[in-house]
XYZ file of C-alpha atoms in Angstrom:
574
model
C 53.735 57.428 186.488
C 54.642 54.073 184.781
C 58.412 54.073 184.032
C 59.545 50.644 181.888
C 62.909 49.502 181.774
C 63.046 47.023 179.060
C 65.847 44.754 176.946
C 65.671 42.311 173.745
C 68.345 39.871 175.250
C 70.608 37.319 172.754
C 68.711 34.309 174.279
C 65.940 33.723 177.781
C 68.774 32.158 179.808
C 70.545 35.564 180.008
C 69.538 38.480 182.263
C 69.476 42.237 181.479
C 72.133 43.608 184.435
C 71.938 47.285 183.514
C 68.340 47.200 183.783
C 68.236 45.666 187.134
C 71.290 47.990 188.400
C 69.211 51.185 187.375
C 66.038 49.938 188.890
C 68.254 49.418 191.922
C 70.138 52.831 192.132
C 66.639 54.521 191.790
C 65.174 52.383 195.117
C 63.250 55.537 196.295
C 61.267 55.705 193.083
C 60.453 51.581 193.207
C 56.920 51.889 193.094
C 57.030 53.573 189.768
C 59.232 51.480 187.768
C 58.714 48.042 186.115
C 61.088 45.957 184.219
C 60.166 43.771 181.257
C 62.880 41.129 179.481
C 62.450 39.862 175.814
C 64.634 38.448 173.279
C 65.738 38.943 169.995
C 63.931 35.492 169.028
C 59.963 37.236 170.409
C 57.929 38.676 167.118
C 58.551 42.340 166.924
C 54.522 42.654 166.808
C 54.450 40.468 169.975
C 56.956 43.141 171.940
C 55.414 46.151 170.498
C 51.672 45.024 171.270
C 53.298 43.648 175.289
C 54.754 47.549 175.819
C 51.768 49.227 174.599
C 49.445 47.402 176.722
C 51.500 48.422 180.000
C 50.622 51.786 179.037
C 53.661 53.494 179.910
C 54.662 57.102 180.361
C 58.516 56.204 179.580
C 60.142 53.317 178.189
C 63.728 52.797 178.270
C 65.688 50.496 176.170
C 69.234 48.986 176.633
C 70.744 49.134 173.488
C 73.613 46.794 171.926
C 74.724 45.213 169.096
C 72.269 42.464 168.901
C 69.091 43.988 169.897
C 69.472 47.687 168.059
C 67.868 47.097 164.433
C 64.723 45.743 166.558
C 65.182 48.669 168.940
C 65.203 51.049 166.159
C 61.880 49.219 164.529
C 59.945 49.162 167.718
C 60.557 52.977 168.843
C 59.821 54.040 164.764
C 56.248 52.272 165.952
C 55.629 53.656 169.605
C 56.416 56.490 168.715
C 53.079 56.492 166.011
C 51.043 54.404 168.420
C 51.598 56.534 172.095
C 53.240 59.563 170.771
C 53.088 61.371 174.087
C 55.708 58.317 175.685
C 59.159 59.470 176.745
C 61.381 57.347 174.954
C 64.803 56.926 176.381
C 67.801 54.810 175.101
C 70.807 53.618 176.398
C 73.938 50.945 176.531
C 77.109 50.606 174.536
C 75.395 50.548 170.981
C 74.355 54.224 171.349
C 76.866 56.061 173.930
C 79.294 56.576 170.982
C 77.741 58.413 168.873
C 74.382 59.556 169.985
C 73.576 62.648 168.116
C 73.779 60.474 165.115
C 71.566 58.079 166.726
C 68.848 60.445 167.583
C 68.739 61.857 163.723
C 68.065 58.047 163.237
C 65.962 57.010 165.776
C 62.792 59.218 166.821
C 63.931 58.879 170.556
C 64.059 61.723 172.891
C 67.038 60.722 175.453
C 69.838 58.936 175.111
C 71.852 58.245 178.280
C 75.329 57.778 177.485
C 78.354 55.646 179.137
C 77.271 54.840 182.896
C 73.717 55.469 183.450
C 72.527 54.755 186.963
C 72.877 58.287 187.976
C 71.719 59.748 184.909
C 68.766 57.440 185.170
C 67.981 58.100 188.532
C 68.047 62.066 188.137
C 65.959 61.985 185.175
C 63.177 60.206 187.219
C 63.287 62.336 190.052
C 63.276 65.159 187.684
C 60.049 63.668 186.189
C 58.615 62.928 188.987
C 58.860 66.104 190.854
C 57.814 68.001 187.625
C 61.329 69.666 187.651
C 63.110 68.039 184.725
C 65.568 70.086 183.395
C 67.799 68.325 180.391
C 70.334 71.053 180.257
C 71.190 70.289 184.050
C 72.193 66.177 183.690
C 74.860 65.041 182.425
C 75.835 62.092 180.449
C 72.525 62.600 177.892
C 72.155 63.797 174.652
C 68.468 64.830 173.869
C 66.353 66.181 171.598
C 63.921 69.472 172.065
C 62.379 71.718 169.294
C 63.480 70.106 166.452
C 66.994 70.127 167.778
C 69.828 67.692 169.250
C 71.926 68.809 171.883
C 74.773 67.340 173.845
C 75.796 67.560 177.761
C 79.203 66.940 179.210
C 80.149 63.372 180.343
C 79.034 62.130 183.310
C 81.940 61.544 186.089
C 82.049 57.833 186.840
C 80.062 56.857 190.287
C 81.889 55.132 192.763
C 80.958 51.142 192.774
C 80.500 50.650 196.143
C 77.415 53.555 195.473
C 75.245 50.995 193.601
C 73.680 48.399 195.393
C 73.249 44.666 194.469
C 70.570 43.815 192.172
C 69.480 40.131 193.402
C 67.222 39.991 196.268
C 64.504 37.656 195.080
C 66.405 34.536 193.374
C 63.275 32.914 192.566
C 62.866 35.561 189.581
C 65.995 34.501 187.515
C 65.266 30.084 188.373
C 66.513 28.671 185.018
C 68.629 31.775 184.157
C 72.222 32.449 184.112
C 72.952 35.607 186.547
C 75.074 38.223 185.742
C 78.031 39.904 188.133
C 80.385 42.658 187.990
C 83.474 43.362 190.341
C 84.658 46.001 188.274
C 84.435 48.744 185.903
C 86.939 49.934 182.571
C 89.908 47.683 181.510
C 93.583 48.212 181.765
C 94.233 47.274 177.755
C 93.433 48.654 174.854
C 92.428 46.131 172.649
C 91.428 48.083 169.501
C 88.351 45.821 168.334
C 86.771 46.557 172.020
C 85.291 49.078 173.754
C 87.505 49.360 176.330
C 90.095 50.975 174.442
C 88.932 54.368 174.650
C 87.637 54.051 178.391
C 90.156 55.714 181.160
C 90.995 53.452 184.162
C 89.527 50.515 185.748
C 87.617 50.733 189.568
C 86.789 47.867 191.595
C 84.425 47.393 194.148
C 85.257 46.824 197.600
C 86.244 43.218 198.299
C 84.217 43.722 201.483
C 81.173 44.414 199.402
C 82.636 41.738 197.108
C 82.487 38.610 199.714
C 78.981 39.583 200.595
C 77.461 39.843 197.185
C 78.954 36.655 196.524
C 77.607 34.800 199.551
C 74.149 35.421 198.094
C 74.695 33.598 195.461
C 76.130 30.446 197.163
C 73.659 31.108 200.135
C 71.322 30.359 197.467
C 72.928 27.627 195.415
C 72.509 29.651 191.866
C 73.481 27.398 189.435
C 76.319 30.192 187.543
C 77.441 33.515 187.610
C 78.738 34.788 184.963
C 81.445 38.032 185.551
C 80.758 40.948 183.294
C 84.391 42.027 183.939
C 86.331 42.768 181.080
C 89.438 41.180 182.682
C 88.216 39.489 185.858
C 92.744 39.169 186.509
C 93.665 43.043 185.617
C 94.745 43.130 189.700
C 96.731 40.132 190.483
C 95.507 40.913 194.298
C 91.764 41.369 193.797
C 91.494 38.245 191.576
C 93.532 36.016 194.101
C 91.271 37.070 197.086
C 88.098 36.275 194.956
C 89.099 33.310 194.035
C 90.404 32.611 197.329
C 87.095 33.117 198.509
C 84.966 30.917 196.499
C 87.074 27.928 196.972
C 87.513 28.598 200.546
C 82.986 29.070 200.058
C 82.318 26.616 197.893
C 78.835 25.417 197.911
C 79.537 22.378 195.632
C 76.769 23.311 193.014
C 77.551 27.272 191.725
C 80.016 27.804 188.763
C 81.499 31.202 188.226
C 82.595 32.073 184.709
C 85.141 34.817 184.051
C 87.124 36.367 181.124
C 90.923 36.280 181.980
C 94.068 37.033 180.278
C 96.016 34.094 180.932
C 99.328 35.067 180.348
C 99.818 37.580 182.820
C 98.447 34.914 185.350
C 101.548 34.044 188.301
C 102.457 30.941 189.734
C 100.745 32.251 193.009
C 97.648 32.335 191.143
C 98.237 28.882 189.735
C 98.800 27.721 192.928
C 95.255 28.688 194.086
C 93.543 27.671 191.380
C 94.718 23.841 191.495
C 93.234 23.513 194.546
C 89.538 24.277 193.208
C 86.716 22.351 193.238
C 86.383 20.450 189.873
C 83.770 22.677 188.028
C 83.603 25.533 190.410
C 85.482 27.827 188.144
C 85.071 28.343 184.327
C 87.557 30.707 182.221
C 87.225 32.573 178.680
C 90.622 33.328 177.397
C 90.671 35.532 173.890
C 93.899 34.826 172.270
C 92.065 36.391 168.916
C 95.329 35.591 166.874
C 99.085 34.059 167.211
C 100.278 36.528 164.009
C 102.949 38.665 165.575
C 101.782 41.868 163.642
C 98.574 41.162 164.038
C 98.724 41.274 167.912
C 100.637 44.555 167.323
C 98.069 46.250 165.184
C 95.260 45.651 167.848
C 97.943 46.808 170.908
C 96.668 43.139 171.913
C 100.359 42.389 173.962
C 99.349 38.781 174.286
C 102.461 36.313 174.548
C 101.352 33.496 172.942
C 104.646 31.400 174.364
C 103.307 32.181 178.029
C 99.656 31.552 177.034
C 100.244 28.341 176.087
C 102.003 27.380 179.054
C 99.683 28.290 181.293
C 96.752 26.689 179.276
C 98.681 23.499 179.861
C 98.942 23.735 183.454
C 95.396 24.563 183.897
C 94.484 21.759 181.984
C 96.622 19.535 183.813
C 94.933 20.078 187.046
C 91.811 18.877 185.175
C 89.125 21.390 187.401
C 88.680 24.204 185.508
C 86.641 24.337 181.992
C 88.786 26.470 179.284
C 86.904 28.187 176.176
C 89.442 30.289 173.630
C 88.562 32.916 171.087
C 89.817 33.682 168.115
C 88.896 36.310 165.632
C 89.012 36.069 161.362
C 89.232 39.001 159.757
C 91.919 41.094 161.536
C 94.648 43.589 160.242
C 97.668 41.510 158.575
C 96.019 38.249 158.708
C 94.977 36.102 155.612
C 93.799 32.882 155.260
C 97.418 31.099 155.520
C 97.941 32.840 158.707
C 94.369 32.417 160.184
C 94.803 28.511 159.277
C 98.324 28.964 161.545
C 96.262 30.794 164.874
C 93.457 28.291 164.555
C 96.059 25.434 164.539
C 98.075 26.565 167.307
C 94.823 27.204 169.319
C 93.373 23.910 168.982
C 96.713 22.334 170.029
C 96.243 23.742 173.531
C 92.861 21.511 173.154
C 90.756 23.887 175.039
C 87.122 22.564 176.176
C 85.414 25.225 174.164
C 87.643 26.966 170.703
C 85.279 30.181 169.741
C 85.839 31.155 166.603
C 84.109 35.116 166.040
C 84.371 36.850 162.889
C 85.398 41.151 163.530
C 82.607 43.001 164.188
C 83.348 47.053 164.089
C 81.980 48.336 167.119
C 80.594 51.610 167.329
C 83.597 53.802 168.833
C 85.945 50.444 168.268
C 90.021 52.031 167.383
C 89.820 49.557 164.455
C 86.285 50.952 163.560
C 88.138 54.237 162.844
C 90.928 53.041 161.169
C 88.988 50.523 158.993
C 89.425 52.365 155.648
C 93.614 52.306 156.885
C 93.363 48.509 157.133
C 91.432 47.838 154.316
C 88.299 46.017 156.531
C 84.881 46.029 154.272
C 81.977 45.573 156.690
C 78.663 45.694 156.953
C 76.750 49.003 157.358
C 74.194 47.493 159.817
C 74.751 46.349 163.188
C 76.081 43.547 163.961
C 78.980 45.220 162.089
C 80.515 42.338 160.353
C 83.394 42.177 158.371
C 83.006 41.795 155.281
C 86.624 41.288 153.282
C 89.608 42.920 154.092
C 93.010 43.476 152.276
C 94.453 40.056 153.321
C 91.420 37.829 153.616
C 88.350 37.533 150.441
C 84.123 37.741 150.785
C 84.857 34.272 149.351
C 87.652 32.833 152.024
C 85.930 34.372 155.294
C 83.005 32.749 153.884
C 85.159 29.147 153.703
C 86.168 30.469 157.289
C 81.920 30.324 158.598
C 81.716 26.854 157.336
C 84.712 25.535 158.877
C 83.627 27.683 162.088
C 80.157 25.754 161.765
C 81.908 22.245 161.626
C 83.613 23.049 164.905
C 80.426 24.126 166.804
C 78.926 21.055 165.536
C 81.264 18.233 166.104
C 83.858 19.993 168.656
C 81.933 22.449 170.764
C 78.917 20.384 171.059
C 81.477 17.817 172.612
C 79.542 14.833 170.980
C 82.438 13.470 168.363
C 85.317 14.326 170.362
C 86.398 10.611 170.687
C 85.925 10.314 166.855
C 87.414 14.150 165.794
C 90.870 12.982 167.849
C 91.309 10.218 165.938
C 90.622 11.058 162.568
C 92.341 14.556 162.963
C 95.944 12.289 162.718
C 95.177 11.455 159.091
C 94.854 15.073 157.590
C 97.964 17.611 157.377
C 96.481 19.950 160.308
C 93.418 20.367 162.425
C 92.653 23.186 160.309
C 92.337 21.034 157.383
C 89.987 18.234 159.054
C 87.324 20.855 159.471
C 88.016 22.855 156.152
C 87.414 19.614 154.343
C 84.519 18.265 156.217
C 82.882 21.809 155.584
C 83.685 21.361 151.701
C 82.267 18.061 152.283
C 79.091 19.407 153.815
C 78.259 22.029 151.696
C 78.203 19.554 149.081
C 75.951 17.216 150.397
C 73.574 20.393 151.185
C 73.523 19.606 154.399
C 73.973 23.187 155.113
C 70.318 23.638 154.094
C 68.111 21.818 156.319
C 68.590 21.371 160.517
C 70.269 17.445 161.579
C 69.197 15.478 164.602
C 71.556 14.064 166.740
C 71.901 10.710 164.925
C 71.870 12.209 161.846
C 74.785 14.437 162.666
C 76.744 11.026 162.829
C 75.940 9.812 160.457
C 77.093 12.099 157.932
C 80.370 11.937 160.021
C 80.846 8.484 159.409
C 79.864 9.210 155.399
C 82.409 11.511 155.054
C 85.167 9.607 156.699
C 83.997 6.489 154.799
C 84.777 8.626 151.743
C 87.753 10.281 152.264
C 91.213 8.773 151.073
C 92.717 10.235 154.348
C 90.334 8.054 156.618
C 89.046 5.210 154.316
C 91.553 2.981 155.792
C 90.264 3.314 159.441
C 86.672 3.667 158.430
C 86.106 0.758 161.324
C 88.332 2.045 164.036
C 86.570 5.799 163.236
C 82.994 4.081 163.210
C 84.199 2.688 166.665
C 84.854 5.877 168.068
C 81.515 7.148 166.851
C 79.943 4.757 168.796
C 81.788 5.292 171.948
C 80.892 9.120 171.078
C 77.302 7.905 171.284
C 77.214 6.251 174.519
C 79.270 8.598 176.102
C 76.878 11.051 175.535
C 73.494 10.114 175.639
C 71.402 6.995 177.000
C 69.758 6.063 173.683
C 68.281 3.307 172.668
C 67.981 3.524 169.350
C 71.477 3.217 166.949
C 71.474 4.353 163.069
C 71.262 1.279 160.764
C 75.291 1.471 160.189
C 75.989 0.731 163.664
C 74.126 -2.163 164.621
C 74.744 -4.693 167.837
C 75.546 -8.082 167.320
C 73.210 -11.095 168.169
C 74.745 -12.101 171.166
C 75.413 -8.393 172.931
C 72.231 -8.115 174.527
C 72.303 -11.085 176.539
C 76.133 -10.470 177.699
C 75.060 -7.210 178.864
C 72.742 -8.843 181.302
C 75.605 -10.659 182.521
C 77.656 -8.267 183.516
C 74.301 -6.573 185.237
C 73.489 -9.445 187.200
C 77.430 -9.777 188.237
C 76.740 -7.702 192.294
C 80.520 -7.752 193.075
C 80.879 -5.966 189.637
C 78.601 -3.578 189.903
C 79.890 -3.179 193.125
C 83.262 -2.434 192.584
C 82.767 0.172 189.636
C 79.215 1.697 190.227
C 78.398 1.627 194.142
C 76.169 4.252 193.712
C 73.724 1.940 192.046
C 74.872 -1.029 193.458
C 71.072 -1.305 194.920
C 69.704 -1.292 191.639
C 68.112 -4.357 190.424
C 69.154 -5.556 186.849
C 66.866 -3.928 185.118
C 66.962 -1.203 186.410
C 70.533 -0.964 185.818
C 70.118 -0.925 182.397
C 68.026 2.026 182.214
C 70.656 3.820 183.990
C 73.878 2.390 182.383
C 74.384 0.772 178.879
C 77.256 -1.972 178.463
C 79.066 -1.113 175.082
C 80.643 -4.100 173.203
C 83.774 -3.022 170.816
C 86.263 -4.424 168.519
C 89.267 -1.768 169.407
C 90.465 -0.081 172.286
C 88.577 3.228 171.881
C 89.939 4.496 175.533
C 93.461 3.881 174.464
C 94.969 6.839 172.092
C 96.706 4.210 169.755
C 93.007 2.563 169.464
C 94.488 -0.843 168.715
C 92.378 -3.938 167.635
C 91.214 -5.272 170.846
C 87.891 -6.631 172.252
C 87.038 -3.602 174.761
C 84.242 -3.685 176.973
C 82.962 0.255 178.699
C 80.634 0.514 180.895
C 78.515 3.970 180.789
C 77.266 5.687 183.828
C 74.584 7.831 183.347
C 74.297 8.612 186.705
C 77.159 10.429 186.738
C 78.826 13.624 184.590
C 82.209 14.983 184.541
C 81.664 18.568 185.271
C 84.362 20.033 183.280
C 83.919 17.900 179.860
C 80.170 17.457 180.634
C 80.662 13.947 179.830
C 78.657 10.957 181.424
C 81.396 8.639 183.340
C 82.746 5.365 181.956
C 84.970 2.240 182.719
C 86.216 -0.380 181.465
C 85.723 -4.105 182.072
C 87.413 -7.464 182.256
């Protein structure tokens, strides 16, 4: 019997962890099972022609928000082409209301919640010719014509499943998922966790050894699937305690945290971390007092923000913060308030998500209380709500899109701090460079790097704010530039001067120079140095924050990143 496990995941890079941690929990029954990993990006002809040819007797699918409309499309088709195939669903995007599902979808079991038992009884039923739905639960099913429902399966003790990585030379090139525990403490009402009981935690026995593996084998990140990696002061301490104490010098580990519930103990351990080694997603979602309240969020801004600080202070540990448009009691005023006392904390990454209405979501249920609009089809998108227009969430995406392409893609950071200080708020830098882009229609075609720029530097040059400090701005955008990327090549607007070329090799012939700021190349000859560096000539003080009129000379290192900002290193010269 051929038994495929199979996922459409968001992008390659990621990895499908509940299909590997079913495959696992079912060891005995190896032989029989295969897993297969697409994405959402693969021709739905190309993934239905791939699972027919394996021939299988059952396919399973892991459901969620991003992959289900596919899903749906793909089992609709199997189901004509190998009619005789068990097809079995599970994940989040079906556990919550799976009878509905099945009228939907021609499947014939869904597994819902937890499914490594349920998976693993349903093979051995199978394969011993004994499978008897009405005796497993945690599936609803279909037989004759009819759906029928089995009581919840109890949750399975962590330290039960085994670890899913034994051959790292499967995931090379791919980010590897991790999880230390299961169910969250909060009750967030846009997540899923709010209608989950209690949170359980593997041993930090099996813990320490799980994690060894991956920085026995020098895997590049691990990402935690907890929901909030700090919900036990004591767990996260001696995890984190571990890793530093561990540290190979290459892995990053990524975790979701609350930060303000984070203690000076904590704090205390995390300074002393390895400059990269940790990486932390904080969801603030919203600093609008009722609007926390409405989504039993109990996030204290005030204490957020102090801790944001200090972690930033140490300078070792990336930040990325979330916000949400489209929540209860928020309107555009008050959104423009969150998003400007978010990007005050100046976080390495600002996310901002628009509500989605999860399946089995609290503020799925009371949508129609709230007044949230949203789309009938996954991904569940809000449309309008009572506080906030079609017309201003869609003002919202563009100004979102302006920050993922000139903040989050870190490449005009120089030039975005500067020119920020000329508009009333952050807020309304990006709302008017998104008015700006839409009318230039550069919304309707993809940019290059240069390109991207370049309309910077047109839209500052036009803009009654910046016009004044056009030069210092096109300054910045050069330093943005080099800091960046080794090119050679500079748009027509930011030309080098006659006599920059042969200064450069001045400076690259100078050994006790070169010496002094770049030993790590000091055995390079000339020319070769300036494949690996770049010299960059300027007329202000682009590494000063007053950026004063000032002949500045920066030398770029492309030899060298900061790990945190993922920027190349620079200094500057006499």
């Amino acid at each position: 019997m051929k038994i495929l496990l199979t996922a459409l995941n968001a992008k390659y890079i990621h990895t499908a962890l509940a299909l590997y941690s079913l495959k696992a929990y079912a060891k005995e029954f190896q032989e029989h099972i295969l897993i297969e990993e697409y994405t959402i990006n693969h021709q739905e002809d190309f993934i239905l022609q791939e699972i027919c040819r394996q021939q299988p007797d059952v396919i399973c699918f892991s459901c969620y928000l991003w992959n289900i409309n596919q899903i749906h499309r793909i089992t609709n088709n199997i189901k004509k082409i190998l009619p005789h195939v068990l097809v079995i669903l599970g994940g989040p995007e079906v556990s919550y209301d799976a009878e509905e599902t099945l009228k939907e979808i021609p499947a014939d079991i869904i597994i819902r919640g937890e499914g490594e038992v349920t998976f693993y009884e349903i093979v051995k039923g199978l394969l011993g010719n004994t499978l008897d739905f009405k005796k497993i639960d945690g599936i609803s099913y279909r037989k004759e014509n009819a759906i029928f429902s089995n009581q919840d399966r109890a949750p399975v003790a962590l330290d039960a499943l085994p670890f899913v990585y034994h051959d790292i030379t499967a995931f090379q090139h791919r980010i590897l998922y991790y999880e230390t525990q299961r169910g969250c403490p909060y009750r967030c009402q846009y997540c899923l966790s709010s209608i989950e009981q209690g949170i359980r935690f593997l041993s930090m026995e099996r813990v320490k050894k799980d994690l060894q593996f991956f920085l026995d084998n020098h895997v590049p990140q691990v990402k935690f699937v907890d929901r909030t990696f700090n919900a036990n002061e004591k767990h996260a301490n001696e995890i984190w305690h571990y890793l530093i104490e561990h540290d190979n010098g290459v892995t990053n580990f990524h975790m979701e945290i609350t930060a303000d519930i984070l203690t000076e103990k904590s704090l205390f351990l995390l300074q002393k971390a390895r400059k990269g080694l940790f990486q932390f997603e904080i969801g603030v979602q919203s600093t609008n007092i009722d609007t926390i309240k409405a989504i039993q969020r109990n996030t204290h801004f005030e204490i957020l923000k102090t801790i944001v600080h200090k972690i930033k202070s140490y300078g070792n540990i990336h930040q990325h913060l979330d916000l949400i448009a489209g929540l209860p009691y928020e309107d555009y005023a008050s959104f423009r308030c969150s998003f400007n006392d978010v990007y005050a904390l100046e976080p390495e990454q600002f996310q901002l998500g628009f509500l989605k209405l999860l399946k089995g979501s609290g503020l799925r249920r009371d949508a129609e209380k709230y007044g949230i609009v949203y789309r009938k089809d996954a991904v569940y998108e809000v449309l309008y709500t009572k506080e906030l227009s079609y017309f201003e969430i869609c003002r919202l995406k563009q100004v979102e899109e302006m920050v993922e392409t000139y903040y989050n893609s870190g490449k005009t950071l120089c030039a975005v701090a500067y020119s920020i200080k000329f508009f009333p708020t952050p807020f309304d830098f990006y709302e008017a460079l998104g008015d700006y882009w839409l009318k230039q229609n550069h919304h309707t075609i993809q940019h290059s790097k240069m390109e991207l720029y370049t309309i910077f530097y047109a839209f500052v040059s036009q803009m009654k704010n910046t016009v004044p400090y056009k030069d210092v701005i096109k300054e910045c955008l050069k330093f943005d530039i080099f800091i960046n990327d080794n090119v050679k090549t500079l748009p027509d607007w930011l030309q080098e001067k006659a006599d920059e070329k042969q200064k450069r090799w001045e400076y690259f012939n100078h050994a006790e120079l070169i010496q002094q700021k770049i030993p790590h190349l000091a055995e390079q000859t000339p020319k070769q140095l300036s494949k690996r560096c770049y010299i960059g000539f300027f007329e202000y003080d682009v590494l000063s924050p007053e950026k004063e009129k000032k002949q500045t000379v920066i030398l770029f290192d492309y030899a060298k990143r900061d790990v945190v900002m993922q920027k190349y290193m620079c200094y500057r010269l006499k």
